[in-house]
mmCIF file of C-alpha atoms in Angstrom:
data_model
loop_
_atom_site.group_PDB
_atom_site.id
_atom_site.type_symbol
_atom_site.label_atom_id
_atom_site.label_comp_id
_atom_site.label_asym_id
_atom_site.label_seq_id
_atom_site.Cartn_x
_atom_site.Cartn_y
_atom_site.Cartn_z
ATOM 1 C CA MET A 313 77.023 23.755 17.654
ATOM 2 C CA LYS A 314 77.635 21.107 20.317
ATOM 3 C CA LYS A 315 73.919 20.325 20.420
ATOM 4 C CA LEU A 316 73.814 19.995 16.620
ATOM 5 C CA VAL A 317 76.789 17.608 16.578
ATOM 6 C CA SER A 318 75.237 15.586 19.425
ATOM 7 C CA THR A 319 71.913 15.334 17.493
ATOM 8 C CA ILE A 320 73.690 14.173 14.322
ATOM 9 C CA VAL A 321 75.676 11.567 16.218
ATOM 10 C CA THR A 322 72.568 10.283 17.990
ATOM 11 C CA THR A 323 70.573 10.104 14.745
ATOM 12 C CA SER A 324 73.435 8.275 13.021
ATOM 13 C CA ALA A 325 73.745 5.771 15.824
ATOM 14 C CA ALA A 326 69.967 5.131 15.738
ATOM 15 C CA ALA A 327 70.044 4.626 11.965
ATOM 16 C CA ALA A 328 73.028 2.214 12.290
ATOM 17 C CA GLY A 329 71.186 0.348 15.015
ATOM 18 C CA LEU A 330 68.166 -0.070 12.753
ATOM 19 C CA PHE A 331 70.381 -1.182 9.874
ATOM 20 C CA PHE A 332 72.107 -3.904 11.939
ATOM 21 C CA ALA A 333 68.808 -5.013 13.446
ATOM 22 C CA GLY A 334 67.421 -5.357 9.943
ATOM 23 C CA VAL A 335 70.451 -7.348 8.820
ATOM 24 C CA VAL A 336 70.046 -9.788 11.736
ATOM 25 C CA ASN A 337 66.323 -10.168 11.050
ATOM 26 C CA ALA A 338 66.905 -10.620 7.317
ATOM 27 C CA ASN A 339 68.919 -13.745 7.979
ATOM 28 C CA ALA A 340 66.445 -15.163 10.505
ATOM 29 C CA ASP A 341 64.752 -17.508 7.976
ATOM 30 C CA SER A 342 62.687 -20.370 9.336
ATOM 31 C CA THR A 343 62.829 -24.032 8.421
ATOM 32 C CA TYR A 344 59.527 -25.938 8.373
ATOM 33 C CA THR A 345 59.019 -29.698 7.947
ATOM 34 C CA VAL A 346 55.935 -30.524 5.921
ATOM 35 C CA LYS A 347 53.335 -32.627 7.753
ATOM 36 C CA SER A 348 50.667 -34.870 6.263
ATOM 37 C CA GLY A 349 47.733 -32.826 5.052
ATOM 38 C CA ASP A 350 49.776 -29.597 4.747
ATOM 39 C CA SER A 351 49.396 -27.346 1.682
ATOM 40 C CA VAL A 352 51.591 -24.534 0.447
ATOM 41 C CA TRP A 353 48.660 -22.164 1.103
ATOM 42 C CA ALA A 354 48.326 -23.251 4.754
ATOM 43 C CA ILE A 355 52.067 -22.949 5.338
ATOM 44 C CA ALA A 356 52.114 -19.488 3.791
ATOM 45 C CA GLN A 357 49.268 -18.455 6.101
ATOM 46 C CA LYS A 358 51.049 -19.918 9.140
ATOM 47 C CA PHE A 359 54.170 -17.834 8.496
ATOM 48 C CA ASN A 360 52.270 -14.736 7.332
ATOM 49 C CA THR A 361 53.808 -14.858 3.828
ATOM 50 C CA THR A 362 52.650 -15.619 0.279
ATOM 51 C CA ILE A 363 52.293 -18.870 -1.649
ATOM 52 C CA ASN A 364 54.604 -17.437 -4.297
ATOM 53 C CA ASN A 365 57.256 -16.621 -1.684
ATOM 54 C CA VAL A 366 57.225 -20.148 -0.286
ATOM 55 C CA GLU A 367 57.269 -21.779 -3.768
ATOM 56 C CA THR A 368 59.937 -19.505 -5.229
ATOM 57 C CA THR A 369 62.274 -19.943 -2.206
ATOM 58 C CA ASN A 370 61.947 -23.761 -2.328
ATOM 59 C CA ASN A 371 61.636 -24.365 -6.077
ATOM 60 C CA ILE A 372 58.168 -25.849 -5.705
ATOM 61 C CA LYS A 373 56.254 -26.499 -8.889
ATOM 62 C CA GLY A 374 52.447 -26.934 -9.081
ATOM 63 C CA HIS A 375 51.982 -26.508 -5.285
ATOM 64 C CA TYR A 376 53.376 -30.048 -4.865
ATOM 65 C CA ILE A 377 54.926 -30.814 -1.438
ATOM 66 C CA LEU A 378 55.511 -34.055 0.432
ATOM 67 C CA PRO A 379 55.335 -34.917 4.172
ATOM 68 C CA GLY A 380 58.852 -34.744 5.661
ATOM 69 C CA GLN A 381 60.034 -32.240 3.089
ATOM 70 C CA LYS A 382 61.998 -29.343 4.666
ATOM 71 C CA LEU A 383 61.066 -25.843 3.504
ATOM 72 C CA THR A 384 62.945 -22.574 4.005
ATOM 73 C CA ILE A 385 60.479 -19.766 4.913
ATOM 74 C CA LYS A 386 61.743 -16.267 4.329
ATOM 75 C CA THR A 387 60.651 -14.054 7.228
ATOM 76 C CA SER A 388 58.601 -10.990 6.411
ATOM 77 C CA SER A 389 61.045 -8.784 8.406
ATOM 78 C CA SER A 390 63.646 -9.099 5.596
ATOM 79 C CA SER A 391 61.497 -6.905 3.361
ATOM 80 C CA ASN A 392 61.403 -4.210 6.023
ATOM 81 C CA SER A 393 65.126 -4.342 6.866
ATOM 82 C CA THR A 394 66.205 -2.597 3.682
ATOM 83 C CA SER A 395 63.785 0.233 4.347
ATOM 84 C CA ALA A 396 64.882 0.398 7.991
ATOM 85 C CA SER A 397 68.494 0.822 7.067
ATOM 86 C CA THR A 398 67.886 3.959 5.038
ATOM 87 C CA THR A 399 65.054 5.627 6.934
ATOM 88 C CA SER A 400 64.213 6.941 10.330
ATOM 89 C CA SER A 401 62.035 5.056 12.775
ATOM 90 C CA SER A 402 58.970 7.013 11.726
ATOM 91 C CA SER A 403 59.466 5.964 8.097
ATOM 92 C CA THR A 404 59.935 2.361 9.261
ATOM 93 C CA SER A 405 56.476 2.316 10.826
ATOM 94 C CA SER A 406 54.981 3.578 7.520
ATOM 95 C CA THR A 407 56.903 0.856 5.694
ATOM 96 C CA SER A 408 55.454 -1.718 7.990
ATOM 97 C CA THR A 409 51.976 -0.390 7.330
ATOM 98 C CA SER A 410 52.452 -0.494 3.571
ATOM 99 C CA SER A 411 53.874 -4.018 3.865
ATOM 100 C CA SER A 412 50.749 -5.070 5.742
ATOM 101 C CA SER A 413 48.613 -3.479 3.044
ATOM 102 C CA ASN A 414 50.483 -5.456 0.365
ATOM 103 C CA THR A 415 49.843 -8.689 2.273
ATOM 104 C CA THR A 416 46.152 -7.793 2.547
ATOM 105 C CA ALA A 417 46.038 -6.976 -1.176
ATOM 106 C CA THR A 418 47.663 -10.290 -2.012
ATOM 107 C CA THR A 419 45.182 -12.169 0.179
ATOM 108 C CA SER A 420 42.284 -10.260 -1.412
ATOM 109 C CA SER A 421 43.439 -11.057 -4.899
ATOM 110 C CA THR A 422 43.929 -14.779 -4.028
ATOM 111 C CA SER A 423 40.405 -14.872 -2.573
ATOM 112 C CA SER A 424 38.897 -13.172 -5.601
ATOM 113 C CA SER A 425 40.667 -15.520 -8.015
ATOM 114 C CA THR A 426 39.459 -18.512 -6.051
ATOM 115 C CA SER A 427 35.879 -17.302 -5.983
ATOM 116 C CA SER A 428 35.932 -16.460 -9.711
ATOM 117 C CA SER A 429 37.222 -19.945 -10.518
ATOM 118 C CA THR A 430 34.500 -21.475 -8.309
ATOM 119 C CA SER A 431 31.820 -19.741 -10.315
ATOM 120 C CA THR A 432 33.519 -20.327 -13.666
ATOM 121 C CA TYR A 433 33.904 -24.168 -13.439
ATOM 122 C CA THR A 434 30.528 -25.729 -12.787
ATOM 123 C CA GLY A 435 28.654 -28.717 -14.250
ATOM 124 C CA SER A 436 29.809 -29.745 -17.718
ATOM 125 C CA ASN A 437 32.078 -26.713 -17.892
ATOM 126 C CA LEU A 438 34.015 -28.074 -14.899
ATOM 127 C CA LYS A 439 34.310 -31.524 -16.464
ATOM 128 C CA SER A 440 35.439 -30.285 -19.888
ATOM 129 C CA TYR A 441 38.035 -27.941 -18.359
ATOM 130 C CA VAL A 442 39.514 -30.500 -15.968
ATOM 131 C CA LEU A 443 39.505 -33.434 -18.361
ATOM 132 C CA SER A 444 41.042 -31.440 -21.259
ATOM 133 C CA GLN A 445 43.724 -30.092 -18.921
ATOM 134 C CA MET A 446 44.589 -33.480 -17.489
ATOM 135 C CA GLU A 447 44.674 -35.222 -20.895
ATOM 136 C CA SER A 448 46.813 -32.602 -22.550
ATOM 137 C CA ARG A 449 49.229 -32.236 -19.636
ATOM 138 C CA THR A 450 49.688 -35.928 -18.711
ATOM 139 C CA GLY A 451 48.944 -37.805 -21.989
ATOM 140 C CA VAL A 452 46.446 -40.011 -20.062
ATOM 141 C CA SER A 453 43.005 -40.201 -21.731
ATOM 142 C CA ALA A 454 40.135 -37.969 -20.544
ATOM 143 C CA SER A 455 37.994 -41.114 -19.997
ATOM 144 C CA THR A 456 40.566 -42.487 -17.511
ATOM 145 C CA TRP A 457 40.653 -39.207 -15.612
ATOM 146 C CA ASN A 458 36.850 -39.117 -15.619
ATOM 147 C CA THR A 459 36.799 -42.605 -14.051
ATOM 148 C CA ILE A 460 39.337 -41.579 -11.399
ATOM 149 C CA ILE A 461 37.570 -38.349 -10.445
ATOM 150 C CA THR A 462 34.120 -39.968 -10.424
ATOM 151 C CA ARG A 463 35.459 -42.650 -8.095
ATOM 152 C CA GLU A 464 37.441 -40.300 -5.864
ATOM 153 C CA SER A 465 35.120 -37.329 -5.413
ATOM 154 C CA ASN A 466 32.081 -37.800 -7.667
ATOM 155 C CA TRP A 467 33.066 -34.471 -9.261
ATOM 156 C CA GLN A 468 32.745 -32.444 -6.029
ATOM 157 C CA PRO A 469 35.622 -29.989 -6.273
ATOM 158 C CA TYR A 470 35.846 -28.945 -2.622
ATOM 159 C CA VAL A 471 35.059 -32.191 -0.757
ATOM 160 C CA VAL A 472 37.414 -33.231 2.076
ATOM 161 C CA ASN A 473 37.770 -36.794 3.299
ATOM 162 C CA SER A 474 37.241 -36.565 7.053
ATOM 163 C CA THR A 475 39.387 -39.629 7.737
ATOM 164 C CA SER A 476 42.469 -39.086 5.544
ATOM 165 C CA GLY A 477 42.233 -35.335 4.933
ATOM 166 C CA ALA A 478 42.468 -35.877 1.192
ATOM 167 C CA TYR A 479 41.032 -32.900 -0.686
ATOM 168 C CA GLY A 480 39.192 -32.025 -3.892
ATOM 169 C CA LEU A 481 38.384 -33.643 -7.228
ATOM 170 C CA PHE A 482 41.396 -35.987 -7.154
ATOM 171 C CA GLN A 483 41.314 -36.624 -3.330
ATOM 172 C CA ASN A 484 44.902 -35.451 -3.212
ATOM 173 C CA MET A 485 46.665 -35.992 0.143
ATOM 174 C CA HIS A 486 49.276 -33.292 -0.640
ATOM 175 C CA ILE A 487 46.851 -30.304 -0.586
ATOM 176 C CA SER A 488 44.155 -29.311 1.894
ATOM 177 C CA SER A 489 42.556 -26.453 -0.053
ATOM 178 C CA GLY A 490 42.681 -24.728 -3.440
ATOM 179 C CA SER A 491 40.768 -23.724 -6.527
ATOM 180 C CA VAL A 492 39.980 -26.057 -9.383
ATOM 181 C CA GLU A 493 43.029 -24.779 -11.289
ATOM 182 C CA GLU A 494 45.275 -25.411 -8.239
ATOM 183 C CA GLN A 495 43.865 -28.923 -7.867
ATOM 184 C CA VAL A 496 44.632 -29.659 -11.519
ATOM 185 C CA ASP A 497 48.232 -28.289 -11.055
ATOM 186 C CA ALA A 498 48.656 -30.458 -7.921
ATOM 187 C CA ALA A 499 47.274 -33.541 -9.686
ATOM 188 C CA VAL A 500 49.629 -33.083 -12.637
ATOM 189 C CA ALA A 501 52.563 -32.724 -10.235
ATOM 190 C CA LEU A 502 51.472 -35.865 -8.371
ATOM 191 C CA TYR A 503 51.136 -37.753 -11.680
ATOM 192 C CA GLU A 504 54.673 -36.603 -12.705
ATOM 193 C CA ALA A 505 56.042 -37.821 -9.348
ATOM 194 C CA GLN A 506 54.180 -41.154 -8.965
ATOM 195 C CA GLY A 507 52.344 -41.915 -12.169
ATOM 196 C CA MET A 508 48.952 -43.611 -12.072
ATOM 197 C CA ALA A 509 50.024 -45.486 -8.943
ATOM 198 C CA ALA A 510 49.049 -42.333 -6.999
ATOM 199 C CA TRP A 511 45.440 -43.404 -7.703
ATOM 200 C CA ALA A 512 46.066 -47.121 -7.389
ATOM 201 C CA LEU A 513 46.041 -47.733 -11.168
#
């Protein structure tokens, strides 16, 4: 009987320890200051989290971030803390494994969507998609956007300026990677923030 009581007390203490450790970790969010050339994708990779997590936490729209902007990054341990508080240490390790699997799955789905958009938007299809999106979402004529993109990137969607780090069709300084759709979203966000002055017009 003594042994049974001792085992229960020890197990309860271990579970409580895991719970409080989880609570401490859950509040250990990081703050990151955006640097020139950063993208939401790169920041998410740096902190081993998702683009969606970074954007939702910081109310970011269209992947648009600015140098000097301070971002709160939720640590991945917060998702494990809830599980840790209600399970034994062996269950915690399986939770960590499934969390890693989810991260891998998210990365895979991001990669597949990027590659599918790469193959979808080529040649005239690329131009018609981008120009129709930009005209309908900004109210600026397709011919103006065609002039800008031809001047900035000559319609090369993944070109990087080696001097400034500007990326993609619009040579946007606020992103350093991304699919055609993400470039369009970022360009719309840039237009909403700075107007045509962002492209010296």
